[in-house]
Coordinates of C-alpha atoms in Angstrom, one line a residue:
Chain A
M163 CA 32.5 -20.2 67.4
S164 CA 34.4 -23.5 66.9
A165 CA 32.5 -27.3 66.2
K166 CA 33.2 -28.3 69.4
S167 CA 32.3 -25.4 71.6
I168 CA 28.9 -26.0 70.0
R169 CA 26.2 -27.9 71.8
T170 CA 25.2 -31.5 70.6
E171 CA 20.7 -30.3 69.7
K172 CA 22.4 -27.0 68.2
L173 CA 25.0 -28.8 65.7
L174 CA 22.1 -31.5 65.1
R175 CA 19.4 -28.2 64.1
R176 CA 22.0 -26.8 62.3
Y177 CA 22.4 -30.4 60.5
L178 CA 18.6 -30.2 59.8
S179 CA 18.0 -26.8 58.5
G180 CA 21.5 -27.1 56.3
D181 CA 23.4 -24.6 57.8
I182 CA 26.5 -26.8 58.9
T183 CA 29.6 -26.7 58.1
A184 CA 31.7 -29.8 56.7
R185 CA 33.8 -29.4 60.1
E186 CA 30.2 -29.0 62.3
E187 CA 29.6 -32.4 60.1
A188 CA 32.6 -34.4 61.8
E189 CA 32.1 -32.8 65.1
L190 CA 28.7 -34.4 64.9
E191 CA 29.9 -37.7 63.4
R192 CA 32.7 -37.5 66.8
R193 CA 30.1 -37.1 68.4
A194 CA 27.5 -39.4 67.8
S195 CA 30.2 -42.6 68.1
A196 CA 30.7 -42.0 71.8
D197 CA 26.2 -41.2 72.3
D198 CA 24.5 -44.0 71.3
G199 CA 20.9 -41.9 71.7
L200 CA 22.4 -39.1 69.1
R201 CA 24.3 -42.3 66.6
E202 CA 20.8 -43.6 66.6
A203 CA 19.8 -40.1 65.8
M204 CA 22.0 -39.8 62.6
E205 CA 21.2 -43.4 62.1
G206 CA 17.3 -42.1 60.7
L207 CA 18.3 -38.7 59.5
Y208 CA 20.7 -40.5 57.3
A209 CA 18.2 -43.2 56.3
H210 CA 16.3 -40.7 54.6
P211 CA 18.6 -37.6 53.4
E212 CA 16.0 -35.5 50.9
V213 CA 13.5 -35.1 53.3
E214 CA 12.8 -31.4 54.8
H215 CA 13.5 -32.6 58.5
D216 CA 13.4 -29.3 60.3
M217 CA 9.6 -28.8 58.5
A218 CA 8.6 -32.2 59.7
V219 CA 10.5 -31.4 63.3
K220 CA 8.4 -28.1 63.6
R221 CA 4.7 -30.4 62.8
M222 CA 6.2 -32.7 65.5
I223 CA 6.3 -29.4 67.7
G224 CA 2.9 -28.3 67.4
K225 CA 1.2 -32.0 66.9
A226 CA 2.8 -32.1 71.1
G227 CA 1.5 -28.2 71.6
A228 CA -2.0 -29.3 70.4
G229 CA -2.3 -32.0 72.7
S230 CA -1.0 -30.4 76.3
R231 CA -2.7 -27.6 76.0
V232 CA 0.8 -25.5 77.5
V233 CA 1.8 -22.0 78.1
A234 CA 4.9 -22.2 76.7
V235 CA 2.9 -23.7 73.6
S236 CA -0.1 -21.1 73.9
S237 CA 2.8 -18.2 74.1
R238 CA 4.2 -19.3 70.7
S239 CA 0.4 -19.4 69.0
L240 CA -0.2 -16.1 70.7
R241 CA 2.9 -14.9 68.8
I242 CA 2.0 -17.2 64.9
T243 CA -1.4 -15.5 65.2
R244 CA 0.7 -12.3 65.0
Y245 CA 2.5 -13.1 62.1
A246 CA -0.4 -13.9 60.7
A247 CA -2.0 -10.7 61.7
A248 CA 1.2 -8.6 60.1
A249 CA 1.4 -11.3 56.9
A250 CA -2.3 -10.3 56.7
V251 CA -2.3 -6.9 56.7
L252 CA 1.0 -7.0 54.5
L253 CA -1.5 -8.8 52.2
L254 CA -3.5 -6.2 51.9
L255 CA -1.1 -3.6 51.7
G256 CA 0.0 -5.4 48.2
F257 CA -3.9 -5.7 47.6
V258 CA -3.9 -1.9 47.8
A259 CA -1.3 -1.6 45.6
I260 CA -2.0 -3.5 43.2
W261 CA -5.8 -2.3 43.5
L262 CA -5.2 1.8 43.7
P263 CA -4.3 2.1 40.2
G264 CA -7.6 0.6 39.2
Q265 CA -9.9 2.6 41.8
L266 CA -8.0 5.8 40.2
S267 CA -8.5 5.1 36.7
P268 CA -12.1 6.4 37.0
Q269 CA -10.6 9.7 37.4
G270 CA -8.4 9.2 34.2
E271 CA -10.8 8.3 32.1
T272 CA -13.1 11.6 33.5
V273 CA -9.5 13.6 32.4
A274 CA -9.2 11.9 29.2
M275 CA -13.0 12.1 28.5
T276 CA -12.2 16.2 29.5
E277 CA -9.9 16.6 26.7
G278 CA -11.5 15.7 24.4
L279 CA -14.6 17.2 24.9
Q280 CA -12.2 20.3 25.1
E281 CA -10.5 19.1 21.6
T282 CA -13.5 18.7 19.9
P283 CA -15.4 21.9 19.7
E284 CA -11.9 22.9 17.5
A285 CA -13.7 20.6 15.0
G286 CA -16.9 23.0 15.6
S287 CA -19.0 19.3 16.5
E288 CA -21.7 21.2 18.4
K289 CA -23.3 17.6 20.1
V290 CA -20.1 17.7 22.1
D291 CA -20.7 21.4 23.2
Q292 CA -23.8 20.4 24.8
A293 CA -21.9 17.9 26.9
M294 CA -19.6 20.8 27.8
E295 CA -22.7 22.3 29.0
S296 CA -24.2 19.3 31.1
E297 CA -20.2 18.5 32.3
P298 CA -19.3 20.5 35.7
V299 CA -16.7 18.4 36.9
S300 CA -13.7 19.5 34.1
E301 CA -14.6 23.2 35.2
S302 CA -14.8 22.4 39.2
N303 CA -11.0 20.9 38.4
P304 CA -8.8 24.1 37.7
A305 CA -5.8 21.5 37.6
R306 CA -7.3 18.7 35.0
E307 CA -8.8 22.2 33.0
S308 CA -5.1 23.9 32.3
V309 CA -4.3 20.2 31.2
T310 CA -6.0 20.0 28.5
M311 CA -6.1 24.2 28.2
D312 CA -1.9 23.5 27.7
S313 CA -2.8 20.8 25.7
R314 CA -4.0 22.6 23.9
E315 CA -1.5 25.5 22.8
L316 CA 1.1 22.9 22.0
P317 CA 2.2 21.5 18.7
E318 CA -0.7 18.8 17.6
S319 CA 1.9 16.8 16.8
E320 CA 2.1 16.4 20.4
L321 CA -0.4 16.2 22.4
P322 CA -1.9 12.5 22.9
L323 CA 1.2 11.4 24.4
E324 CA 3.5 13.9 26.0
T325 CA 1.7 17.1 27.1
R326 CA -0.2 14.7 29.7
P327 CA 1.6 15.9 33.4
P328 CA 2.0 12.8 35.1
Q329 CA -0.5 13.8 38.6
T330 CA -3.3 13.2 36.4
S331 CA -3.5 9.6 36.0
P332 CA -1.5 6.8 37.0
V333 CA -1.7 5.0 34.7
E334 CA 0.4 7.5 32.5
P335 CA 3.6 5.3 31.8
D336 CA 1.1 2.1 30.9
R337 CA -0.4 4.3 28.1
Q338 CA 3.1 5.9 26.7
A339 CA 4.3 2.2 26.3
T340 CA 0.8 1.0 24.5
A341 CA 1.0 3.8 22.6
K342 CA 4.9 2.4 21.6
P343 CA 3.3 -0.2 19.4
A344 CA 0.8 1.8 17.7
P345 CA 2.7 3.1 14.4
E346 CA 4.7 -0.3 14.1
P347 CA 3.1 -2.6 12.2
S348 CA 3.8 -2.4 8.3
E349 CA 0.8 0.1 7.6
P350 CA 1.4 1.4 4.6
A351 CA 4.0 4.7 5.4
G352 CA 2.5 8.3 6.7
P353 CA -0.5 7.5 8.3
V354 CA 1.7 8.9 11.8
A355 CA -0.9 11.4 11.8
G356 CA -3.2 9.5 13.6
L357 CA -1.7 10.6 16.2
S358 CA -3.1 14.3 15.9
G359 CA -6.4 15.8 18.7
N360 CA -8.0 17.3 15.7
N361 CA -7.4 14.0 13.4
V362 CA -8.8 11.7 16.3
S363 CA -12.5 13.7 16.7
S364 CA -12.3 13.8 13.1
E365 CA -12.1 10.3 12.7
A366 CA -14.2 9.9 15.9
E367 CA -17.1 11.7 13.2
A368 CA -16.3 10.1 10.5
A369 CA -17.3 6.7 12.1
E370 CA -20.1 4.9 11.1
P371 CA -23.1 5.0 13.8
T372 CA -22.2 2.6 16.1
E373 CA -19.6 4.5 17.7
E374 CA -21.7 7.8 17.3
L375 CA -23.9 6.3 19.4
A376 CA -21.2 5.4 21.8
E377 CA -19.7 8.8 21.9
E378 CA -22.5 10.1 22.9
V379 CA -23.5 8.0 25.9
R380 CA -20.2 8.4 27.3
V381 CA -20.4 12.5 26.4
E382 CA -23.9 12.4 28.6
S383 CA -23.3 9.5 31.8
P384 CA -21.6 10.7 34.9
P385 CA -17.5 9.6 35.3
P386 CA -17.5 7.2 37.6
P387 CA -19.7 4.4 35.2
A388 CA -16.8 2.8 32.5
P389 CA -17.5 3.4 29.5
P390 CA -19.5 0.7 27.4
I391 CA -16.9 -2.5 26.0
P392 CA -17.7 -2.0 22.6
T393 CA -16.7 1.4 22.5
T394 CA -13.7 0.7 24.3
R395 CA -12.9 -2.1 21.9
D396 CA -13.6 -0.8 19.1
A397 CA -11.2 2.7 19.3
R398 CA -8.5 0.6 20.2
K399 CA -8.6 -0.9 17.4
R400 CA -8.2 2.5 15.1
Q401 CA -5.7 3.3 17.7
V402 CA -7.1 7.0 18.7
P403 CA -5.1 8.4 21.2
S404 CA -8.3 9.5 23.3
A405 CA -10.0 6.2 23.3
R406 CA -6.6 4.5 24.8
S407 CA -7.1 7.1 28.0
E408 CA -11.3 5.7 27.9
A409 CA -10.5 2.8 27.9
E410 CA -7.3 2.5 31.1
A411 CA -9.5 0.3 33.2
D412 CA -9.1 -2.4 31.4
V413 CA -6.1 -1.9 29.9
A414 CA -4.0 -3.6 32.2
F415 CA -5.9 -6.8 31.5
D416 CA -6.2 -6.5 27.7
D417 CA -2.8 -5.8 26.4
V418 CA -0.8 -7.6 27.3
P419 CA -2.2 -10.7 24.7
Q420 CA -3.0 -8.2 22.2
Y421 CA 0.6 -7.3 21.9
G422 CA 2.8 -10.3 23.2
V423 CA 4.7 -8.5 25.0
D424 CA 5.0 -7.0 28.4
R425 CA 5.0 -3.6 28.9
S426 CA 7.1 -2.9 31.4
A427 CA 9.7 -4.7 30.1
A428 CA 12.5 -3.6 27.4
L429 CA 12.5 -4.9 23.9
F430 CA 14.6 -6.9 21.5
S431 CA 13.9 -5.4 18.0
G432 CA 16.7 -5.7 15.4
R433 CA 15.8 -6.8 11.5
I434 CA 16.2 -9.9 8.6
M435 CA 18.2 -9.1 5.2
D436 CA 18.1 -11.5 2.7
D437 CA 22.0 -12.2 1.6
D438 CA 21.4 -9.1 -0.9
G439 CA 21.0 -7.1 2.1
Q440 CA 17.0 -6.6 1.2
P441 CA 14.2 -6.9 4.5
I442 CA 12.8 -10.1 4.3
A443 CA 8.8 -9.7 5.9
N444 CA 7.3 -12.3 7.5
A445 CA 10.0 -13.6 8.7
L446 CA 9.4 -16.0 12.2
V447 CA 11.7 -14.6 15.4
R448 CA 11.1 -17.1 18.1
R449 CA 12.9 -18.4 21.2
P450 CA 13.6 -21.5 21.4
G451 CA 11.5 -23.6 22.9
L452 CA 8.3 -21.4 21.9
P453 CA 6.4 -21.9 19.0
L454 CA 4.7 -18.0 19.1
G455 CA 6.9 -15.3 18.1
Q456 CA 6.9 -12.7 16.4
R457 CA 6.7 -11.8 12.5
T458 CA 8.8 -9.5 10.7
D459 CA 7.4 -6.3 9.0
S460 CA 7.4 -4.6 5.5
S461 CA 11.2 -2.9 6.4
G462 CA 12.5 -6.4 7.9
V463 CA 12.4 -5.5 11.4
F464 CA 10.9 -7.4 14.4
E465 CA 10.5 -6.8 18.7
I466 CA 10.4 -9.0 20.8
P467 CA 10.2 -8.4 24.5
A468 CA 13.4 -9.3 25.9
D469 CA 14.5 -10.0 29.5
A470 CA 17.4 -11.4 31.3
T471 CA 16.6 -15.3 29.8
L472 CA 16.9 -14.1 26.3
S473 CA 20.2 -15.5 24.7
E474 CA 18.8 -17.6 21.9
I475 CA 16.8 -16.1 18.8
I476 CA 15.2 -18.4 16.3
V477 CA 15.0 -16.5 12.9
S478 CA 12.4 -18.7 10.0
H479 CA 11.5 -18.4 6.9
P480 CA 9.9 -20.5 4.5
D481 CA 12.2 -19.7 1.1
F482 CA 15.5 -19.3 3.8
L483 CA 17.5 -21.6 5.7
E484 CA 16.0 -20.9 9.2
E485 CA 18.9 -19.5 11.8
R486 CA 19.8 -19.7 15.1
V487 CA 21.2 -16.6 17.1
A488 CA 23.1 -16.0 20.3
I489 CA 22.4 -13.3 21.6
E490 CA 24.6 -11.2 23.8
D491 CA 23.8 -8.1 24.4
E492 CA 20.0 -7.1 24.7
A493 CA 20.4 -3.2 24.1
E494 CA 22.6 -3.6 20.6
D495 CA 20.5 -3.0 17.2
V496 CA 21.2 -6.1 15.4
Q497 CA 20.7 -7.5 12.1
I498 CA 20.5 -11.1 10.7
N499 CA 20.9 -12.6 7.6
L500 CA 19.2 -15.4 6.1
S501 CA 20.5 -17.0 3.3
Q502 CA 18.5 -18.9 0.8
E503 CA 19.0 -23.0 0.0
E504 CA 21.5 -23.7 -2.4
E505 CA 18.4 -24.4 -4.9
R506 CA 17.4 -21.1 -5.1
R507 CA 20.6 -19.2 -4.6
R508 CA 21.3 -20.1 -7.7
Q509 CA 17.7 -19.7 -9.7
A510 CA 18.6 -15.9 -7.6
D511 CA 22.0 -16.0 -9.7
F512 CA 20.7 -16.8 -12.6
F513 CA 19.8 -13.3 -12.3
G514 CA 23.1 -11.3 -12.5
P515 CA 23.6 -8.7 -9.8
T516 CA 22.6 -6.4 -13.1
A517 CA 18.9 -7.5 -11.4
A518 CA 16.8 -4.9 -10.5
V519 CA 16.6 -3.8 -7.0
T520 CA 13.7 -2.6 -4.3
R521 CA 15.1 -1.1 -1.4
I522 CA 12.3 0.0 1.0
E523 CA 12.6 2.7 2.9
I524 CA 12.3 2.7 6.6
E525 CA 10.5 5.1 8.1
P526 CA 11.4 8.2 9.0
G527 CA 12.4 8.8 12.8
R528 CA 12.8 5.3 12.9
K529 CA 16.6 5.4 15.4
T530 CA 17.4 1.8 13.7
G531 CA 18.8 1.5 10.5
Y532 CA 21.0 -1.2 9.0
A533 CA 24.0 -1.5 7.9
A534 CA 25.1 -2.9 3.7
P535 CA 28.7 -4.0 2.3
L536 CA 28.8 -1.2 -0.5
E537 CA 29.5 -4.2 -2.6
G538 CA 26.5 -6.2 -1.5
Y539 CA 26.1 -9.4 0.9
S540 CA 26.8 -11.8 -2.1
E541 CA 29.6 -10.4 -3.5
L542 CA 30.7 -10.1 -0.2
R543 CA 30.1 -13.7 0.9
R544 CA 31.2 -15.2 -2.7
R545 CA 34.4 -13.0 -3.1
I546 CA 35.3 -13.8 1.0
E547 CA 34.4 -17.8 0.2
A548 CA 36.5 -18.1 -2.8
G549 CA 39.2 -15.8 -2.1
K550 CA 40.4 -18.5 1.0
P551 CA 43.6 -19.5 1.6
G552 CA 44.8 -23.1 2.1
G553 CA 44.6 -23.5 5.6
I554 CA 40.9 -22.6 6.7
E555 CA 38.9 -26.0 6.9
P556 CA 35.7 -26.6 4.8
G557 CA 32.5 -25.9 6.9
K558 CA 30.9 -23.4 8.1
V559 CA 31.2 -20.3 9.6
K560 CA 28.8 -17.9 11.9
V561 CA 30.4 -14.4 12.8
S562 CA 29.0 -11.4 13.9
F563 CA 29.8 -7.9 14.6
L564 CA 29.5 -4.1 15.5
V565 CA 29.4 -1.6 12.5
S566 CA 29.4 1.8 13.3
P567 CA 27.4 4.6 11.7
D568 CA 30.8 5.7 10.6
G569 CA 32.2 2.3 8.8
R570 CA 33.9 0.4 11.1
L571 CA 34.1 -3.1 11.9
S572 CA 34.5 -4.0 15.4
A573 CA 33.7 -7.0 18.6
F574 CA 33.6 -10.1 16.2
K575 CA 31.4 -13.3 17.7
F576 CA 32.4 -16.2 16.1
R577 CA 29.6 -19.2 16.9
G578 CA 31.2 -22.2 18.0
R579 CA 35.6 -22.3 17.8
P580 CA 36.6 -22.0 14.1
S581 CA 40.0 -22.5 13.7
Q582 CA 42.7 -19.2 14.6
A583 CA 43.1 -19.2 10.8
T584 CA 39.7 -19.1 9.8
M585 CA 38.8 -16.5 12.4
D586 CA 41.9 -14.9 11.6
Y587 CA 41.0 -14.9 8.2
I588 CA 37.2 -13.0 7.6
G589 CA 38.2 -11.7 10.1
N590 CA 40.8 -9.2 8.5
A591 CA 39.0 -9.7 5.2
L592 CA 35.9 -7.9 6.9
V593 CA 38.3 -5.1 7.9
E594 CA 40.6 -5.0 5.3
S595 CA 38.6 -5.4 2.4
S596 CA 34.7 -4.5 2.6
T597 CA 33.7 -1.1 3.1
W598 CA 30.5 -1.1 5.4
Q599 CA 28.1 1.6 5.5
V600 CA 25.2 2.0 8.6
V601 CA 22.4 3.7 6.2
K602 CA 19.6 6.1 8.1
G603 CA 21.0 4.8 11.9
K604 CA 22.4 6.5 14.7
E605 CA 23.2 3.9 16.7
P606 CA 25.7 0.1 15.8
V607 CA 24.3 -2.2 14.2
R608 CA 25.4 -5.7 14.7
V609 CA 25.1 -8.2 11.8
Y610 CA 25.1 -12.1 11.6
L611 CA 27.1 -13.1 8.9
K612 CA 27.6 -17.1 7.8
F613 CA 30.5 -18.5 5.4
R614 CA 30.5 -21.7 3.5
F615 CA 33.8 -22.9 2.9
E616 CA 33.8 -25.7 0.0
Chain B
M115 CA 11.0 -18.9 62.5
L116 CA 11.3 -21.4 65.0
R117 CA 14.2 -20.0 66.9
F118 CA 11.8 -16.9 67.2
L119 CA 9.3 -19.3 69.5
R120 CA 11.9 -20.7 71.3
P121 CA 12.4 -18.8 74.7
T122 CA 15.2 -17.2 74.7
A123 CA 15.9 -17.3 78.1
A124 CA 15.5 -20.8 78.8
E125 CA 18.5 -21.2 76.0
E126 CA 21.4 -20.6 78.4
R127 CA 19.6 -22.8 81.3
S128 CA 21.2 -26.6 82.0
D129 CA 19.2 -29.7 80.8
A130 CA 19.6 -30.0 85.1
E131 CA 18.4 -26.7 85.8
L132 CA 15.4 -26.7 83.3
V133 CA 14.4 -30.8 84.4
A134 CA 14.6 -29.6 88.2
R135 CA 12.2 -26.8 87.6
F136 CA 9.7 -28.9 86.2
R137 CA 9.8 -31.8 88.6
Q138 CA 9.0 -28.8 91.2
S139 CA 6.4 -26.9 89.7
R140 CA 5.2 -29.9 87.2
D141 CA 3.8 -27.0 84.9
P142 CA 3.8 -27.8 81.1
A143 CA 4.8 -24.3 80.2
H144 CA 8.4 -25.4 82.3
L145 CA 8.3 -29.1 79.9
S146 CA 8.2 -27.0 76.7
P147 CA 11.6 -25.9 76.4
L148 CA 13.0 -28.7 77.6
Y149 CA 11.2 -30.4 75.1
L150 CA 12.0 -27.7 72.2
R151 CA 15.5 -27.9 73.2
H152 CA 16.0 -31.5 71.9
A153 CA 13.1 -31.9 69.9
E154 CA 15.6 -32.7 67.2
P155 CA 16.9 -35.8 68.4
I156 CA 13.4 -37.1 69.8
Y157 CA 12.6 -36.7 66.1
A158 CA 15.1 -38.5 64.4
I159 CA 15.1 -41.4 67.0
C160 CA 11.7 -41.9 66.3
L161 CA 12.9 -41.9 62.7
R162 CA 15.5 -44.5 63.2
Y163 CA 13.0 -46.8 64.8
L164 CA 9.7 -46.5 63.2
G165 CA 11.4 -45.7 59.5
T166 CA 9.1 -42.6 58.6
P167 CA 8.9 -39.1 59.0
A168 CA 5.2 -39.3 59.9
R169 CA 4.7 -42.1 61.7
A170 CA 8.4 -40.4 63.2
E171 CA 6.2 -37.1 63.7
D172 CA 3.3 -38.4 65.9
A173 CA 5.9 -40.5 68.5
G174 CA 8.0 -37.5 68.6
A175 CA 4.5 -35.9 69.8
E176 CA 3.9 -37.9 71.9
I177 CA 7.2 -38.2 74.1
F178 CA 5.9 -35.0 74.9
A179 CA 3.1 -36.3 77.1
V180 CA 5.1 -39.4 78.0
L181 CA 7.3 -37.2 79.8
L182 CA 5.1 -34.7 81.6
E183 CA 4.3 -37.8 83.5
K184 CA 7.3 -39.9 83.5
L185 CA 9.9 -37.1 84.7
P186 CA 8.6 -35.8 87.8
Q187 CA 8.9 -40.0 88.2
Y188 CA 12.8 -40.8 87.7
E189 CA 16.0 -38.5 89.1
V190 CA 17.8 -38.3 86.1
D191 CA 21.1 -36.8 86.3
N192 CA 22.0 -37.0 83.0
F193 CA 18.0 -35.8 81.0
R194 CA 20.2 -36.6 76.8
A195 CA 20.4 -40.0 77.8
W196 CA 18.1 -40.9 80.3
L197 CA 15.9 -39.1 76.9
S198 CA 17.2 -41.2 74.7
T199 CA 16.4 -44.3 76.1
L200 CA 13.1 -43.3 77.0
V201 CA 12.5 -41.8 73.2
R202 CA 13.7 -45.9 72.0
N203 CA 12.2 -47.8 74.6
H204 CA 8.5 -45.8 72.9
C205 CA 9.6 -46.8 69.3
L206 CA 10.1 -50.0 70.7
M207 CA 7.0 -50.7 72.6
Q208 CA 5.4 -48.9 69.6
L209 CA 6.7 -51.6 67.5
R210 CA 6.8 -54.3 69.3
R211 CA 2.6 -53.9 69.3
E212 CA 2.4 -53.4 65.7
Q213 CA 4.4 -56.5 65.8
R214 CA 7.7 -55.9 64.1
D215 CA 10.9 -56.5 63.7
P216 CA 12.9 -53.5 65.3
L217 CA 15.8 -54.7 63.3
Q218 CA 14.3 -55.0 60.6
R219 CA 16.6 -51.7 59.5
A220 CA 19.6 -51.9 59.1
A221 CA 22.0 -48.6 60.3
P222 CA 23.3 -47.6 56.4
G223 CA 27.1 -47.8 56.2
L224 CA 28.3 -44.4 55.9
M225 CA 32.1 -43.0 55.7
Q226 CA 32.7 -40.7 58.5
S227 CA 32.8 -37.0 57.2
G228 CA 35.7 -36.4 59.8
E229 CA 37.7 -39.3 58.2
L230 CA 37.0 -38.4 54.8
L231 CA 37.7 -33.9 56.1
H232 CA 40.9 -36.2 56.8
L233 CA 42.1 -37.6 53.7
I234 CA 40.9 -34.3 51.5
Q235 CA 42.5 -31.4 53.7
E236 CA 45.9 -33.9 55.1
E237 CA 47.3 -34.3 51.6
S238 CA 50.1 -32.9 52.1
E239 CA 51.3 -35.3 54.7
E240 CA 52.9 -38.7 53.6
K241 CA 49.5 -40.5 53.2
D242 CA 49.0 -41.5 49.6
T243 CA 45.7 -39.8 48.5
R244 CA 46.7 -40.6 44.7
P245 CA 43.1 -43.6 45.5
L246 CA 40.9 -40.7 46.9
H247 CA 41.4 -38.8 44.2
H248 CA 41.0 -41.8 41.7
C249 CA 37.9 -42.5 43.7
L250 CA 37.1 -39.1 43.6
K251 CA 36.8 -39.6 39.9
Q252 CA 34.8 -42.4 39.7
L253 CA 31.6 -40.6 41.2
K254 CA 29.0 -39.4 39.3
E255 CA 28.8 -35.1 38.9
E256 CA 26.9 -34.2 41.8
Q257 CA 28.3 -35.9 43.8
R258 CA 31.5 -35.0 43.2
Q259 CA 30.5 -31.8 43.8
C260 CA 28.4 -31.8 46.6
I261 CA 31.7 -33.1 47.8
R262 CA 34.2 -31.3 47.0
L263 CA 32.3 -28.2 47.4
F264 CA 31.8 -29.3 51.4
Y265 CA 34.9 -30.7 51.9
L266 CA 37.6 -28.7 50.0
T267 CA 35.8 -25.0 50.5
E268 CA 36.1 -23.7 54.0
G269 CA 32.4 -22.4 55.3
E270 CA 30.8 -24.2 52.7
S271 CA 27.5 -25.8 54.2
Y272 CA 24.3 -27.8 52.8
R273 CA 22.4 -25.0 52.3
S274 CA 24.6 -22.8 50.5
I275 CA 25.8 -25.6 48.1
A276 CA 22.5 -26.2 47.6
E277 CA 22.4 -22.3 46.0
R278 CA 25.1 -22.8 44.5
L279 CA 24.1 -25.7 42.4
H280 CA 20.1 -25.3 42.3
L281 CA 19.6 -27.9 43.6
S282 CA 17.7 -28.7 47.1
M283 CA 18.9 -29.1 50.1
G284 CA 17.2 -33.1 50.6
R285 CA 19.0 -33.4 46.9
V286 CA 22.8 -32.0 48.1
R287 CA 22.5 -33.9 51.7
S288 CA 21.5 -37.3 49.4
H289 CA 24.5 -36.3 46.9
L290 CA 26.7 -35.7 50.0
Q291 CA 26.2 -39.4 52.1
N292 CA 25.9 -40.9 48.7
G293 CA 29.7 -40.0 47.8
R294 CA 31.2 -40.5 50.7
R295 CA 29.2 -44.0 50.8
N296 CA 30.0 -44.6 47.5
L297 CA 33.8 -43.5 48.4
R298 CA 34.2 -45.8 51.5
L299 CA 33.7 -48.3 49.5
C300 CA 35.7 -48.0 45.9
L301 CA 38.6 -47.2 48.9
E302 CA 37.9 -50.3 50.5
K303 CA 38.3 -52.4 46.9
N304 CA 41.1 -50.4 46.3
Q305 CA 43.1 -51.1 49.2

């Protein structure tokens, strides 16, 4: 439709709603030049360009309708009522969708309790045997019983997380997500065994008296009432899986602040190392503008929530220079090397390359590895900084690249805009003269390095 | 939503038909489509004279009652022109009651969109467009971006530019308006 064929009122309406194009606006102004009323109208609108005039017009129509009890207007208000009713229904549906998991959670608790009860007899707990007799709910539901039977047949280490079918509780994915951080903290290696169902019950028995008391309360009470809060909290602190299922009712609210991670969000993880390839523990990794972040564990590994807005992270540690790293691909494993300040670097050099080195073992089963040049980071950096050809400008150059498990280097990225000669030199030097390996990893690792040319 | 609420059958009818129907029935329900159709000009003229959106809303709402009373009394050939006069007089009377000078609000001097469209899009002709491009460069960044998008890209609207530049529609309208004014001033200075 050409602008000329549109009614003036419609053009004006399009102007107010913002849908007008340049040609339509020109047509509106042309008409305004021949129509005093329209010209005045445009002058009025031009005087207040930033006001939402279309809303004001709606309000004006509303006021006019309210004052004159027009049939058409009343039919309009009837429609408004209908829209309002529809909106209310939608709101209600949304509300139900949010609260449904909460309402179903008593079932989840029942399942959790049933499982706990089925498992504990193996550990020989007489107390729970009695509880089973007084617990008709678990026997009246064959589906649930079959779940517990199945879980008894499987290896213990897989029990709590993987054997439960999804229909037993709608909060199941959440439970898996919350389970993930459990083995993460830098506890001395090994106690992964905490995942075993038998260990759970024996651990529960070995707990302090208040814990046992709470256990009894839980067993004797019928399924619907929520378990006592102290029990839930204590249990979660010990990260016992069965306790986690009991705590489903308040997990939704409590977990987010506890881990600082949205369970539905992806995690961006990486490893912080020093010049010698040693992991740096307790380094703070945060997003620009946010004071809080995550600290690296003893393996130098960190995990922060990743979303589409994550573009840069800041890594800081009192003993090292702060590093800002641009994130290109959140799915990549990254490895960031922090440099020490000059003074500390010199002190460190005093010990020389023959100083004792302790390499901290990464916990078994971790997919993420770390990359290291065979000659060591210090030597590599020194060699490349010393061997620079004449054309390289002095200054800092930050580079990142992917190290494949087979040792190949690819996808070089330079921060800022170093000269072509600098990029060529560093890229070639790394590719041709350094040998890299990915230790204990199956995925490529992105390594961030900084060179300082005098 | 407003579009939904407008009676669709009345859309096709001319102003004259709607006026005739109302004059016959004197039913406020028959005045409503006419009022809804012209709501924007009514509001905008009130805004022109009364100066604030809130006062324009109130005065515009009063116009409905004025129409109910006056429309049956007059033979109206050109409803739009008659309505403009009615609204203008209503506002002037209100200002007179408040003893304010209705002429204190001078119309802002704007470069017309059509003029700018012609200047920007008819570059192939012999007309020298160098002053225009020189003046475009003098504009503030946001004004220049809005002007370029609106006048050089076919089909762009205030809304689409607002979405593209992450601005409110009011800001886009304001940037376009101020950009046009600054362009006009710059071009006049360079002539």
